[in-house]
Coordinates of C-alpha atoms and ligand atoms in Angstrom, one line a residue:
R1 CA -105.7 92.9 -14.5
P2 CA -109.3 90.8 -14.3
R3 CA -109.1 89.1 -11.5
V4 CA -109.4 85.0 -11.7
L5 CA -110.1 82.4 -9.1
S6 CA -111.3 79.4 -8.7
G7 CA -110.3 76.0 -6.1
I8 CA -110.3 71.8 -6.4
Q9 CA -110.7 69.8 -3.3
P10 CA -108.8 67.1 -2.2
T11 CA -110.9 64.3 -1.9
S12 CA -108.2 61.9 -2.9
G13 CA -104.7 61.7 -3.9
S14 CA -104.8 62.2 -6.7
F15 CA -106.1 64.7 -9.4
H16 CA -108.0 63.4 -12.2
L17 CA -108.3 63.9 -16.0
G18 CA -111.0 65.0 -16.2
N19 CA -109.8 68.1 -13.3
Y20 CA -106.6 68.7 -15.3
L21 CA -108.5 68.7 -18.4
G22 CA -111.8 70.6 -17.6
A23 CA -110.4 72.8 -15.2
V24 CA -106.6 73.2 -14.4
R25 CA -105.5 73.9 -18.0
Q26 CA -106.9 77.1 -17.8
W27 CA -105.6 77.8 -14.4
V28 CA -102.3 78.2 -15.9
D29 CA -102.4 79.5 -18.8
L30 CA -104.3 82.3 -17.2
Q31 CA -101.7 83.1 -14.6
E32 CA -100.2 85.2 -17.3
A33 CA -102.0 88.1 -18.0
N34 CA -104.7 87.7 -15.0
D35 CA -104.1 88.2 -11.5
A36 CA -104.8 85.0 -10.8
F37 CA -105.2 83.7 -7.2
Y38 CA -106.4 79.3 -6.5
M39 CA -107.1 77.2 -3.7
V40 CA -107.3 73.9 -2.6
V41 CA -110.4 73.9 -1.3
D42 CA -110.4 71.6 2.8
L43 CA -113.7 73.6 3.9
H44 CA -115.2 72.2 0.3
A45 CA -113.6 68.5 0.9
I46 CA -115.4 68.2 4.6
T47 CA -118.3 68.2 3.2
V48 CA -118.7 63.8 3.0
D49 CA -115.8 62.1 6.1
Q50 CA -112.6 62.6 5.7
D51 CA -109.3 60.8 7.3
P52 CA -107.9 63.6 8.8
E53 CA -104.6 62.3 8.7
T54 CA -105.9 61.3 4.6
L55 CA -107.1 64.6 4.1
R56 CA -103.3 66.2 5.4
Q57 CA -101.7 64.2 3.2
N58 CA -104.4 64.2 0.4
T59 CA -104.3 68.2 0.7
R60 CA -100.0 68.3 0.2
I61 CA -101.4 66.3 -2.5
S62 CA -103.3 68.4 -4.3
A63 CA -100.6 71.4 -4.4
A64 CA -98.0 69.7 -5.2
Q65 CA -99.9 69.1 -8.9
L66 CA -101.2 72.0 -8.8
L67 CA -97.7 73.0 -9.4
G68 CA -96.5 69.5 -10.9
A69 CA -99.1 70.9 -13.7
G70 CA -97.3 74.3 -14.0
L71 CA -98.9 77.1 -11.6
D72 CA -95.5 79.8 -11.1
P73 CA -96.4 81.3 -6.8
E74 CA -93.9 84.2 -8.4
R75 CA -97.7 84.8 -11.6
C76 CA -100.4 83.4 -9.3
T77 CA -101.8 83.4 -5.2
L78 CA -102.0 79.9 -4.7
F79 CA -103.3 78.6 -0.3
I80 CA -105.2 76.5 0.8
Q81 CA -108.7 77.8 1.7
S82 CA -108.8 77.1 5.8
H83 CA -106.0 79.4 6.4
V84 CA -108.0 82.4 4.6
P85 CA -110.4 82.5 7.7
E86 CA -112.9 85.0 5.6
H87 CA -114.3 81.7 3.4
A88 CA -116.0 80.1 6.2
Q89 CA -116.8 83.6 7.6
L90 CA -118.5 85.2 4.1
G91 CA -120.3 81.2 3.7
W92 CA -122.4 82.6 6.8
I93 CA -123.2 85.2 5.1
M94 CA -123.7 83.9 2.5
N95 CA -126.4 81.0 3.1
C96 CA -128.2 83.3 5.2
L97 CA -128.8 85.6 1.8
T98 CA -129.8 82.1 -0.2
G99 CA -132.8 80.7 0.0
F100 CA -133.4 76.8 1.2
G101 CA -135.6 76.4 -2.6
E102 CA -133.0 78.3 -4.3
A103 CA -130.2 76.6 -2.2
A104 CA -132.2 72.8 -3.0
R105 CA -132.1 73.2 -6.3
M106 CA -128.3 72.6 -7.4
T107 CA -128.4 69.5 -8.8
Q108 CA -125.4 68.6 -8.0
F109 CA -126.2 68.2 -4.3
K110 CA -129.4 66.8 -5.9
D111 CA -127.3 63.5 -7.3
K112 CA -124.9 63.0 -4.6
S113 CA -127.7 62.8 -1.9
A114 CA -129.5 60.8 -3.6
K115 CA -126.9 58.5 -3.6
Q116 CA -125.5 59.1 0.1
G117 CA -128.9 58.7 1.4
S118 CA -130.5 61.6 4.1
D119 CA -129.4 60.2 6.6
R120 CA -125.2 60.7 5.8
T121 CA -125.3 63.9 3.6
S122 CA -124.4 66.5 5.9
V123 CA -125.7 69.8 6.0
G124 CA -122.4 70.8 4.3
L125 CA -122.8 69.6 1.8
F126 CA -126.2 71.6 1.5
T127 CA -125.0 74.8 1.6
Y128 CA -121.7 73.8 -0.3
P129 CA -122.8 75.6 -4.0
I130 CA -122.4 78.8 -0.5
L131 CA -119.6 78.5 0.5
Q132 CA -118.4 78.5 -3.0
I133 CA -119.9 81.7 -3.9
A134 CA -118.5 83.0 -0.8
D135 CA -114.8 82.2 -1.4
I136 CA -115.2 83.3 -5.4
L137 CA -116.9 87.3 -4.2
L138 CA -114.5 87.7 -1.7
Y139 CA -111.7 88.3 -3.9
Q140 CA -113.9 90.1 -6.7
A141 CA -112.7 87.1 -9.5
D142 CA -114.0 88.5 -12.6
A143 CA -113.9 85.0 -13.9
V144 CA -113.8 81.4 -12.8
P145 CA -111.9 79.0 -14.7
V146 CA -113.9 75.7 -13.9
G147 CA -116.2 72.6 -15.5
E148 CA -119.8 72.2 -16.8
D149 CA -120.2 70.7 -13.4
Q150 CA -120.0 73.8 -12.2
R151 CA -122.6 76.3 -14.4
Q152 CA -125.3 76.3 -11.5
H153 CA -123.3 77.3 -9.3
L154 CA -122.0 80.0 -10.9
E155 CA -125.1 80.9 -11.5
L156 CA -126.5 80.7 -8.3
T157 CA -123.0 83.0 -7.6
R158 CA -124.5 85.6 -10.2
D159 CA -127.8 86.3 -9.0
L160 CA -126.3 87.1 -4.7
A161 CA -123.8 88.6 -6.1
E162 CA -126.8 91.0 -7.4
R163 CA -128.8 90.5 -4.2
F164 CA -126.2 91.7 -2.0
N165 CA -125.6 94.6 -5.1
T166 CA -129.0 95.6 -4.6
R167 CA -129.6 95.1 -0.9
Y168 CA -127.2 97.0 0.5
A169 CA -124.8 98.7 -1.8
P170 CA -122.6 97.6 -4.7
T171 CA -120.1 96.1 -3.8
F172 CA -119.5 92.4 -5.7
T173 CA -117.6 92.0 -8.6
V174 CA -121.0 89.7 -10.8
P175 CA -118.2 87.1 -12.2
N176 CA -119.1 84.9 -15.6
P177 CA -118.2 81.6 -16.3
Y178 CA -114.5 80.4 -17.9
I179 CA -115.8 77.3 -18.8
L180 CA -113.9 76.0 -22.3
K181 CA -116.0 73.6 -24.7
E182 CA -113.8 72.0 -26.2
T183 CA -112.7 70.8 -22.6
A184 CA -116.0 70.6 -20.5
K185 CA -116.9 68.0 -20.0
I186 CA -114.0 65.1 -20.1
L187 CA -116.3 61.7 -19.6
D188 CA -116.1 58.5 -18.1
L189 CA -114.1 56.0 -20.0
Q190 CA -116.2 53.2 -19.5
D191 CA -119.0 54.8 -19.4
P192 CA -119.3 58.3 -22.2
S193 CA -122.8 58.6 -20.7
A194 CA -122.0 59.7 -17.9
K195 CA -118.4 62.8 -16.6
M196 CA -114.8 61.5 -15.9
S197 CA -115.6 61.9 -11.5
K198 CA -113.6 60.5 -8.5
S199 CA -116.4 59.9 -6.7
A200 CA -118.3 57.6 -9.6
S201 CA -116.6 56.2 -12.2
S202 CA -115.8 52.6 -12.5
P203 CA -111.8 52.4 -11.9
K204 CA -110.6 51.2 -15.1
G205 CA -112.9 54.6 -16.5
L206 CA -111.5 56.9 -14.5
V207 CA -107.4 58.7 -15.1
N208 CA -105.7 59.6 -12.4
L209 CA -102.7 62.2 -12.6
L210 CA -100.8 60.4 -10.2
D211 CA -101.4 56.0 -11.3
E212 CA -98.1 54.6 -12.5
P213 CA -98.4 56.0 -16.6
K214 CA -98.6 52.1 -17.3
V215 CA -101.6 51.9 -15.3
S216 CA -103.7 54.6 -17.9
A217 CA -101.8 54.1 -20.7
K218 CA -103.7 51.0 -20.5
K219 CA -107.4 52.1 -19.6
F220 CA -107.4 54.7 -23.3
K221 CA -106.6 51.4 -24.5
S222 CA -109.6 49.4 -23.3
A223 CA -111.7 53.3 -23.7
V224 CA -115.5 51.8 -23.8
T225 CA -116.6 53.3 -27.6
D226 CA -119.0 51.6 -30.7
T227 CA -119.6 49.1 -33.0
D228 CA -118.5 51.4 -35.9
T229 CA -115.5 51.7 -37.1
V230 CA -114.8 54.9 -38.2
V231 CA -113.1 57.5 -36.7
S232 CA -115.0 60.5 -36.2
Y233 CA -116.1 62.6 -34.3
D234 CA -120.6 62.5 -33.5
E235 CA -120.9 63.3 -29.7
E236 CA -124.4 62.0 -29.5
K237 CA -124.1 59.2 -31.6
K238 CA -120.0 58.5 -31.3
A239 CA -119.9 59.8 -27.0
G240 CA -116.8 57.4 -26.3
V241 CA -114.4 58.8 -29.3
S242 CA -115.6 61.8 -29.5
N243 CA -114.6 62.0 -25.9
L244 CA -111.5 60.5 -27.0
L245 CA -110.8 63.0 -29.8
R246 CA -110.8 66.1 -27.6
I247 CA -108.4 64.6 -24.9
H248 CA -105.9 64.1 -28.0
S249 CA -106.6 67.9 -29.1
A250 CA -106.3 68.9 -25.5
L251 CA -103.0 67.4 -25.2
S252 CA -101.7 67.7 -29.1
G253 CA -102.6 71.0 -30.0
Q254 CA -104.8 69.7 -32.9
S255 CA -107.9 70.4 -34.2
I256 CA -110.3 67.8 -34.1
E257 CA -111.0 68.2 -38.0
K258 CA -107.4 67.3 -38.7
L259 CA -107.4 64.5 -36.6
V260 CA -110.0 63.3 -38.3
E261 CA -108.1 63.5 -40.7
H262 CA -104.9 62.0 -39.4
F263 CA -107.0 58.6 -38.9
E264 CA -108.4 58.4 -41.7
G265 CA -108.9 55.3 -43.1
K266 CA -107.1 53.6 -39.0
M267 CA -108.8 52.0 -37.0
Y268 CA -109.7 52.7 -33.1
G269 CA -106.7 50.7 -32.5
A270 CA -104.4 53.7 -33.3
L271 CA -106.6 57.0 -31.9
K272 CA -105.9 55.3 -28.9
T273 CA -102.2 54.4 -29.0
E274 CA -101.5 57.4 -30.0
L275 CA -103.4 58.7 -26.6
A276 CA -102.2 56.1 -24.5
E277 CA -98.4 58.0 -26.0
L278 CA -99.5 61.6 -25.5
F279 CA -101.5 61.1 -21.3
T280 CA -98.0 59.2 -20.5
E281 CA -95.6 61.9 -22.2
W282 CA -97.3 64.3 -21.0
V283 CA -98.1 63.1 -17.0
T284 CA -94.5 61.7 -16.7
P285 CA -92.9 64.9 -16.5
F286 CA -96.1 66.6 -14.6
Q287 CA -95.4 63.6 -12.3
A288 CA -91.3 64.7 -11.6
R289 CA -91.7 67.7 -10.4
T290 CA -95.3 66.8 -8.5
R291 CA -92.9 64.6 -6.3
T292 CA -89.9 67.0 -6.3
Y293 CA -93.0 69.5 -4.2
L294 CA -93.5 66.9 -2.4
E295 CA -90.8 65.7 -1.2
D296 CA -89.2 69.5 -0.1
P297 CA -92.2 70.2 2.1
A298 CA -90.8 73.4 4.2
E299 CA -90.6 74.9 -0.4
L300 CA -94.1 73.6 -0.6
D301 CA -95.0 75.2 2.9
R302 CA -93.2 79.1 2.0
V303 CA -95.3 79.2 -0.8
L304 CA -98.6 78.8 0.7
A305 CA -97.9 80.4 3.2
I306 CA -97.0 83.4 1.0
G307 CA -99.9 82.3 -0.3
A308 CA -102.2 82.3 2.5
E309 CA -101.0 86.4 3.1
K310 CA -101.3 88.3 -0.2
A311 CA -105.0 85.8 0.0
R312 CA -105.9 87.7 3.3
A313 CA -104.7 90.7 2.2
V314 CA -107.3 90.6 -0.6
A315 CA -109.9 88.7 1.4
S316 CA -110.1 91.2 4.9
E317 CA -110.3 93.4 2.4
T318 CA -113.7 93.0 1.3
L319 CA -115.1 91.2 3.7
A320 CA -114.7 94.3 6.0
T321 CA -116.2 96.0 3.6
V322 CA -119.8 93.0 4.1
Y323 CA -119.8 93.7 8.0
D324 CA -120.4 97.2 7.8
R325 CA -122.6 97.3 5.1
I326 CA -124.6 94.8 6.5
G327 CA -124.6 96.8 9.5
F328 CA -122.4 94.9 12.1
L329 CA -120.7 96.9 15.5
K330 CA -117.5 98.0 13.9
P331 CA -114.9 95.9 17.3
T332 CA -112.6 98.9 18.8
Ligands
LIG401 N1 -115.1 65.5 -16.1 C1 -115.4 66.6 -15.7 N2 -114.9 67.3 -16.8 C2 -113.9 68.2 -16.7 N3 -113.9 69.0 -15.4 C3 -114.4 67.9 -15.2 N4 -113.8 68.9 -13.9 C4 -114.7 67.9 -12.7 N5 -114.2 66.8 -13.1 C5 -114.9 66.5 -14.5 C6 -113.9 69.9 -13.2 O1 -112.5 70.0 -12.5 C7 -112.9 71.1 -11.3 C8 -111.9 70.1 -9.7 O2 -112.7 69.6 -9.0 P1 -113.4 69.1 -7.9 O3 -112.3 70.4 -7.2 O4 -114.9 69.9 -7.5 O5 -113.6 68.1 -8.3 P2 -115.1 67.0 -7.6 O6 -116.5 67.8 -8.1 O7 -114.4 67.0 -6.6 O8 -114.2 66.0 -9.1 P3 -115.2 65.0 -9.2 O9 -114.3 63.9 -9.8 O10 -115.9 65.9 -10.2 O11 -115.4 64.6 -7.7 P4 -117.4 64.4 -7.0 O12 -116.8 62.4 -7.7 O13 -117.1 63.8 -6.2 O14 -118.2 65.0 -7.8 C9 -114.1 71.9 -11.1 O15 -113.8 72.6 -11.3 C10 -114.8 70.7 -12.5 O16 -115.5 71.3 -12.6

Protein backbone atom coordinates (compact mmCIF):
# COMPACT_ATOMS: atom_id res chain seq x y z
CA ARG A 1 0.00 0.00 0.00
CA PRO A 2 1.33 3.49 -0.78
CA ARG A 3 2.71 5.34 2.22
CA VAL A 4 1.23 8.71 3.18
CA LEU A 5 2.53 11.14 5.78
CA SER A 6 1.51 14.54 7.09
CA GLY A 7 1.66 16.69 10.20
CA ILE A 8 -0.08 19.59 11.88
CA GLN A 9 1.20 22.09 14.43
CA PRO A 10 -0.33 22.34 17.90
CA THR A 11 0.26 26.08 17.94
CA SER A 12 -3.21 27.09 19.03
CA GLY A 13 -5.82 25.07 20.83
CA SER A 14 -8.16 24.84 17.89
CA PHE A 15 -7.55 23.94 14.27
CA HIS A 16 -9.15 26.29 11.79
CA LEU A 17 -11.32 25.54 8.79
CA GLY A 18 -8.36 25.93 6.41
CA ASN A 19 -6.39 23.28 8.31
CA TYR A 20 -9.36 20.95 8.16
CA LEU A 21 -10.43 21.39 4.53
CA GLY A 22 -6.90 21.85 3.20
CA ALA A 23 -5.31 18.94 4.99
CA VAL A 24 -7.02 16.94 7.73
CA ARG A 25 -10.04 15.94 5.66
CA GLN A 26 -7.75 14.37 3.08
CA TRP A 27 -5.92 12.56 5.87
CA VAL A 28 -9.16 10.91 6.88
CA ASP A 29 -9.93 9.82 3.31
CA LEU A 30 -6.40 8.60 2.63
CA GLN A 31 -6.22 6.34 5.69
CA GLU A 32 -8.54 3.89 3.92
CA ALA A 33 -6.32 2.83 1.03
CA ASN A 34 -2.87 3.85 2.25
CA ASP A 35 -0.38 3.10 4.96
CA ALA A 36 -0.89 6.47 6.62
CA PHE A 37 1.26 8.22 9.24
CA TYR A 38 -0.06 11.42 10.80
CA MET A 39 1.51 13.45 13.56
CA VAL A 40 1.17 16.49 15.75
CA VAL A 41 4.38 18.38 15.08
CA ASP A 42 5.33 19.84 18.44
CA LEU A 43 8.98 20.29 17.43
CA HIS A 44 7.77 22.68 14.75
CA ALA A 45 5.58 24.55 17.23
CA ILE A 46 8.58 25.74 19.25
CA THR A 47 10.00 27.66 16.29
CA VAL A 48 7.99 30.46 17.89
CA ASP A 49 7.63 31.07 21.65
CA GLN A 50 5.40 28.61 23.48
CA ASP A 51 4.28 28.49 27.07
CA PRO A 52 5.16 24.93 28.25
CA GLU A 53 1.83 24.08 29.90
CA THR A 54 -0.14 25.54 27.00
CA LEU A 55 1.94 23.61 24.49
CA ARG A 56 1.31 20.35 26.36
CA GLN A 57 -2.40 21.05 26.53
CA ASN A 58 -2.61 22.14 22.87
CA THR A 59 -0.79 18.98 21.79
CA ARG A 60 -3.47 16.88 23.50
CA ILE A 61 -6.24 19.02 22.03
CA SER A 62 -4.71 18.67 18.56
CA ALA A 63 -4.51 14.89 18.79
CA ALA A 64 -8.10 14.77 20.08
CA GLN A 65 -9.27 16.91 17.16
CA LEU A 66 -7.60 14.60 14.66
CA LEU A 67 -9.50 11.69 16.16
CA GLY A 68 -12.64 13.81 16.29
CA ALA A 69 -12.22 14.57 12.59
CA GLY A 70 -12.26 10.86 11.82
CA LEU A 71 -8.73 9.47 12.04
CA ASP A 72 -9.04 5.89 13.17
CA PRO A 73 -6.07 4.53 15.13
CA GLU A 74 -6.92 1.08 13.77
CA ARG A 75 -6.44 2.33 10.23
CA CYS A 76 -3.59 4.85 10.55
CA THR A 77 -0.61 5.63 12.74
CA LEU A 78 -1.19 8.75 14.84
CA PHE A 79 1.66 10.06 16.97
CA ILE A 80 3.39 13.05 18.49
CA GLN A 81 6.54 14.13 16.65
CA SER A 82 8.71 14.53 19.77
CA HIS A 83 7.93 10.94 20.77
CA VAL A 84 10.06 9.81 17.85
CA PRO A 85 13.59 11.17 18.35
CA GLU A 86 14.63 10.20 14.81
CA HIS A 87 12.93 13.36 13.48
CA ALA A 88 15.43 15.66 15.16
CA GLN A 89 18.28 13.32 14.27
CA LEU A 90 17.54 13.15 10.55
CA GLY A 91 16.70 16.86 10.67
CA TRP A 92 20.32 17.64 11.53
CA ILE A 93 21.61 15.57 8.64
CA MET A 94 19.24 17.30 6.24
CA ASN A 95 20.40 20.69 7.56
CA CYS A 96 23.92 19.73 6.52
CA LEU A 97 22.75 18.81 3.04
CA THR A 98 20.75 21.98 2.37
CA GLY A 99 22.30 25.12 0.93
CA PHE A 100 21.83 28.29 2.97
CA GLY A 101 20.54 30.14 -0.09
CA GLU A 102 18.16 27.32 -0.86
CA ALA A 103 16.63 27.57 2.62
CA ALA A 104 16.56 31.36 2.45
CA ARG A 105 14.31 31.20 -0.61
CA MET A 106 11.41 29.68 1.31
CA THR A 107 8.60 32.22 1.06
CA GLN A 108 6.91 31.11 4.29
CA PHE A 109 10.08 31.96 6.18
CA LYS A 110 10.44 35.27 4.40
CA ASP A 111 6.84 36.22 5.23
CA LYS A 112 6.92 35.12 8.85
CA SER A 113 10.35 36.53 9.66
CA ALA A 114 9.48 39.83 8.01
CA LYS A 115 6.53 40.11 10.38
CA GLN A 116 8.55 39.19 13.45
CA GLY A 117 11.74 41.12 12.83
CA SER A 118 15.15 39.41 12.73
CA ASP A 119 15.86 39.57 16.48
CA ARG A 120 12.65 37.73 17.29
CA THR A 121 13.03 35.18 14.50
CA SER A 122 14.60 31.92 15.63
CA VAL A 123 17.08 29.88 13.62
CA GLY A 124 14.56 27.07 14.15
CA LEU A 125 12.00 28.96 12.07
CA PHE A 126 14.59 29.23 9.32
CA THR A 127 15.35 25.52 9.32
CA TYR A 128 11.82 24.26 9.97
CA PRO A 129 11.24 23.28 6.31
CA ILE A 130 14.35 21.11 6.62
CA LEU A 131 13.00 19.36 9.70
CA GLN A 132 9.86 18.86 7.67
CA ILE A 133 11.95 17.17 4.99
CA ALA A 134 13.23 14.77 7.62
CA ASP A 135 9.65 14.17 8.85
CA ILE A 136 8.64 13.04 5.39
CA LEU A 137 11.72 11.13 4.27
CA LEU A 138 11.96 9.10 7.49
CA TYR A 139 8.75 7.30 6.53
CA GLN A 140 9.58 6.85 2.83
CA ALA A 141 6.31 8.62 2.08
CA ASP A 142 4.93 8.42 -1.46
CA ALA A 143 2.44 11.25 -0.93
CA VAL A 144 2.06 14.18 1.46
CA PRO A 145 -1.44 15.66 1.81
CA VAL A 146 -1.09 19.40 2.54
CA GLY A 147 -2.45 22.82 1.64
CA GLU A 148 -1.04 24.99 -1.12
CA ASP A 149 1.20 26.94 1.30
CA GLN A 150 3.35 23.82 1.69
CA ARG A 151 4.02 23.23 -2.02
CA GLN A 152 7.41 24.95 -2.01
CA HIS A 153 8.56 22.92 1.00
CA LEU A 154 7.55 19.74 -0.79
CA GLU A 155 9.63 20.75 -3.81
CA LEU A 156 12.64 21.21 -1.54
CA THR A 157 11.91 17.79 0.00
CA ARG A 158 12.03 16.19 -3.43
CA ASP A 159 15.30 17.97 -4.26
CA LEU A 160 16.93 16.83 -1.03
CA ALA A 161 15.75 13.25 -1.40
CA GLU A 162 17.23 13.15 -4.90
CA ARG A 163 20.43 14.82 -3.71
CA PHE A 164 20.94 12.25 -0.97
CA ASN A 165 20.10 9.36 -3.30
CA THR A 166 22.61 10.59 -5.89
CA ARG A 167 25.38 11.46 -3.46
CA TYR A 168 25.24 8.24 -1.44
CA ALA A 169 22.94 5.52 -2.77
CA PRO A 170 19.21 5.21 -3.46
CA THR A 171 17.78 5.57 0.05
CA PHE A 172 14.70 7.78 0.07
CA THR A 173 11.39 7.61 -1.74
CA VAL A 174 10.90 10.90 -3.59
CA PRO A 175 7.48 12.07 -2.34
CA ASN A 176 4.70 13.79 -4.26
CA PRO A 177 2.55 16.55 -2.83
CA TYR A 178 -1.13 15.64 -2.54
CA ILE A 179 -2.90 18.97 -2.88
CA LEU A 180 -6.59 19.14 -3.76
CA LYS A 181 -7.13 22.22 -5.87
CA GLU A 182 -10.60 23.10 -4.55
CA THR A 183 -9.60 23.22 -0.90
CA ALA A 184 -5.86 23.91 -1.12
CA LYS A 185 -6.25 27.51 -0.04
CA ILE A 186 -9.20 28.49 2.11
CA LEU A 187 -9.32 32.26 2.37
CA ASP A 188 -9.73 34.63 5.30
CA LEU A 189 -13.45 35.45 5.56
CA GLN A 190 -12.69 39.14 6.11
CA ASP A 191 -9.83 39.43 3.62
CA PRO A 192 -10.31 37.12 0.64
CA SER A 193 -6.94 38.18 -0.76
CA ALA A 194 -5.19 36.22 2.02
CA LYS A 195 -5.31 32.61 3.22
CA MET A 196 -7.13 31.82 6.42
CA SER A 197 -4.36 31.70 8.99
CA LYS A 198 -3.94 31.27 12.72
CA SER A 199 -1.40 34.01 13.04
CA ALA A 200 -2.42 36.48 10.34
CA SER A 201 -6.22 36.43 10.13
CA SER A 202 -8.36 38.79 12.16
CA PRO A 203 -10.62 36.95 14.64
CA LYS A 204 -13.64 37.57 12.40
CA GLY A 205 -11.87 36.13 9.37
CA LEU A 206 -10.78 32.92 11.10
CA VAL A 207 -13.17 30.00 11.70
CA ASN A 208 -11.90 27.96 14.64
CA LEU A 209 -13.27 24.44 14.81
CA LEU A 210 -13.58 24.49 18.59
CA ASP A 211 -15.40 27.83 18.87
CA GLU A 212 -19.09 27.86 19.74
CA PRO A 213 -20.84 27.00 16.44
CA LYS A 214 -22.95 30.14 16.89
CA VAL A 215 -19.82 32.28 16.86
CA SER A 216 -18.64 30.69 13.61
CA ALA A 217 -22.10 30.95 12.04
CA LYS A 218 -21.95 34.69 12.63
CA LYS A 219 -18.56 34.86 10.91
CA PHE A 220 -19.95 33.17 7.80
CA LYS A 221 -22.87 35.57 7.80
CA SER A 222 -20.62 38.61 7.95
CA ALA A 223 -18.04 37.31 5.44
CA VAL A 224 -16.70 39.96 3.07
CA THR A 225 -17.94 39.48 -0.49
CA ASP A 226 -18.34 42.23 -3.13
CA THR A 227 -20.84 44.84 -4.28
CA ASP A 228 -22.39 42.59 -6.90
CA THR A 229 -25.32 40.37 -5.89
CA VAL A 230 -25.22 37.43 -8.30
CA VAL A 231 -23.76 34.22 -6.84
CA SER A 232 -21.23 33.04 -9.41
CA TYR A 233 -17.75 31.53 -9.40
CA ASP A 234 -14.83 33.79 -10.32
CA GLU A 235 -11.70 33.44 -8.23
CA GLU A 236 -10.29 36.76 -9.33
CA LYS A 237 -13.24 39.10 -9.50
CA LYS A 238 -15.32 37.42 -6.80
CA ALA A 239 -12.71 35.95 -4.46
CA GLY A 240 -14.94 36.15 -1.36
CA VAL A 241 -18.01 34.51 -2.90
CA SER A 242 -15.87 31.90 -4.66
CA ASN A 243 -14.26 31.02 -1.33
CA LEU A 244 -17.70 30.56 0.25
CA LEU A 245 -18.79 28.39 -2.69
CA ARG A 246 -15.70 26.21 -2.34
CA ILE A 247 -16.30 25.75 1.39
CA HIS A 248 -19.96 24.95 0.73
CA SER A 249 -19.01 22.46 -1.95
CA ALA A 250 -16.47 20.74 0.32
CA LEU A 251 -18.95 20.44 3.19
CA SER A 252 -22.05 19.56 1.16
CA GLY A 253 -20.42 17.39 -1.50
CA GLN A 254 -22.24 19.33 -4.24
CA SER A 255 -20.34 20.60 -7.26
CA ILE A 256 -19.73 24.34 -7.65
CA GLU A 257 -21.84 24.37 -10.87
CA LYS A 258 -24.76 22.76 -9.05
CA LEU A 259 -24.44 25.33 -6.28
CA VAL A 260 -24.37 28.27 -8.68
CA GLU A 261 -27.56 26.89 -10.24
CA HIS A 262 -29.09 26.39 -6.80
CA PHE A 263 -28.40 30.01 -5.79
CA GLU A 264 -29.65 31.51 -9.04
CA GLY A 265 -31.95 34.43 -8.29
CA LYS A 266 -30.93 34.37 -4.63
CA MET A 267 -28.68 36.89 -2.89
CA TYR A 268 -25.39 36.37 -1.09
CA GLY A 269 -27.26 36.18 2.21
CA ALA A 270 -28.83 32.87 1.17
CA LEU A 271 -25.41 31.35 0.48
CA LYS A 272 -24.03 32.60 3.79
CA THR A 273 -26.99 31.31 5.80
CA GLU A 274 -26.83 27.89 4.17
CA LEU A 275 -23.10 27.72 4.75
CA ALA A 276 -23.51 28.64 8.43
CA GLU A 277 -26.04 25.80 8.77
CA LEU A 278 -23.88 23.27 6.94
CA PHE A 279 -20.87 24.13 9.05
CA THR A 280 -22.86 23.87 12.28
CA GLU A 281 -24.17 20.45 11.21
CA TRP A 282 -20.65 19.20 10.60
CA VAL A 283 -18.88 20.87 13.52
CA THR A 284 -21.31 19.91 16.29
CA PRO A 285 -20.63 16.14 16.17
CA PHE A 286 -16.94 16.87 15.48
CA GLN A 287 -16.74 18.80 18.74
CA ALA A 288 -18.58 16.09 20.64
CA ARG A 289 -16.17 13.40 19.37
CA THR A 290 -13.17 15.59 20.18
CA ARG A 291 -14.51 16.11 23.70
CA THR A 292 -14.83 12.39 24.36
CA TYR A 293 -11.09 11.98 23.68
CA LEU A 294 -10.23 14.95 25.87
CA GLU A 295 -12.32 13.55 28.69
CA ASP A 296 -10.45 10.26 28.56
CA PRO A 297 -6.74 11.16 28.70
CA ALA A 298 -5.74 7.55 29.43
CA GLU A 299 -7.28 6.39 26.15
CA LEU A 300 -5.64 9.25 24.26
CA ASP A 301 -2.27 8.36 25.78
CA ARG A 302 -2.76 4.72 24.85
CA VAL A 303 -3.50 5.60 21.21
CA LEU A 304 -0.49 7.92 21.04
CA ALA A 305 1.84 5.38 22.64
CA ILE A 306 0.86 2.71 20.10
CA GLY A 307 1.30 5.29 17.32
CA ALA A 308 4.77 6.30 18.53
CA GLU A 309 5.88 2.70 18.67
CA LYS A 310 4.69 1.99 15.12
CA ALA A 311 6.27 5.20 13.87
CA ARG A 312 9.60 4.51 15.56
CA ALA A 313 9.82 1.08 13.99
CA VAL A 314 9.82 2.69 10.53
CA ALA A 315 11.81 5.80 11.41
CA SER A 316 14.64 3.96 13.17
CA GLU A 317 15.15 1.67 10.21
CA THR A 318 15.50 4.60 7.81
CA LEU A 319 17.81 6.48 10.15
CA ALA A 320 20.07 3.44 10.61
CA THR A 321 20.46 3.16 6.83
CA VAL A 322 21.18 6.90 6.56
CA TYR A 323 23.82 6.79 9.34
CA ASP A 324 25.50 3.91 7.59
CA ARG A 325 25.45 5.57 4.14
CA ILE A 326 26.89 8.79 5.55
CA GLY A 327 29.79 6.99 7.15
CA PHE A 328 29.03 7.23 10.84
CA LEU A 329 30.86 4.63 12.86
CA LYS A 330 28.48 2.04 14.32
CA PRO A 331 28.57 1.88 18.12
CA THR A 332 29.57 -1.55 19.36
N1 LIG B 1 -5.96 28.54 4.66
C1 LIG B 1 -5.62 27.29 4.42
N2 LIG B 1 -6.19 26.61 3.42
C2 LIG B 1 -5.85 25.32 3.15
N3 LIG B 1 -4.95 24.64 3.87
C3 LIG B 1 -4.35 25.27 4.90
N4 LIG B 1 -3.43 24.87 5.80
C4 LIG B 1 -3.17 25.90 6.64
N5 LIG B 1 -3.89 26.98 6.30
C5 LIG B 1 -4.65 26.62 5.22
C6 LIG B 1 -2.86 23.53 5.85
O1 LIG B 1 -3.07 23.01 7.15
C7 LIG B 1 -2.05 22.05 7.42
C8 LIG B 1 -1.51 22.26 8.81
O2 LIG B 1 -0.84 23.47 8.83
P1 LIG B 1 0.18 23.91 9.92
O3 LIG B 1 0.30 22.93 10.99
O4 LIG B 1 1.40 24.37 9.22
O5 LIG B 1 -0.62 25.04 10.47
P2 LIG B 1 -0.20 26.45 10.42
O6 LIG B 1 0.78 26.76 9.33
O7 LIG B 1 0.17 26.74 11.81
O8 LIG B 1 -1.57 27.07 10.04
P3 LIG B 1 -1.63 28.48 9.61
O9 LIG B 1 -2.94 29.02 9.94
O10 LIG B 1 -1.15 28.54 8.19
O11 LIG B 1 -0.58 29.09 10.63
P4 LIG B 1 0.27 30.35 10.45
O12 LIG B 1 -0.67 31.48 10.50
O13 LIG B 1 1.19 30.29 11.64
O14 LIG B 1 0.98 30.22 9.14
C9 LIG B 1 -0.99 22.23 6.34
O15 LIG B 1 -1.07 21.16 5.44
C10 LIG B 1 -1.36 23.52 5.68
O16 LIG B 1 -1.01 23.54 4.32
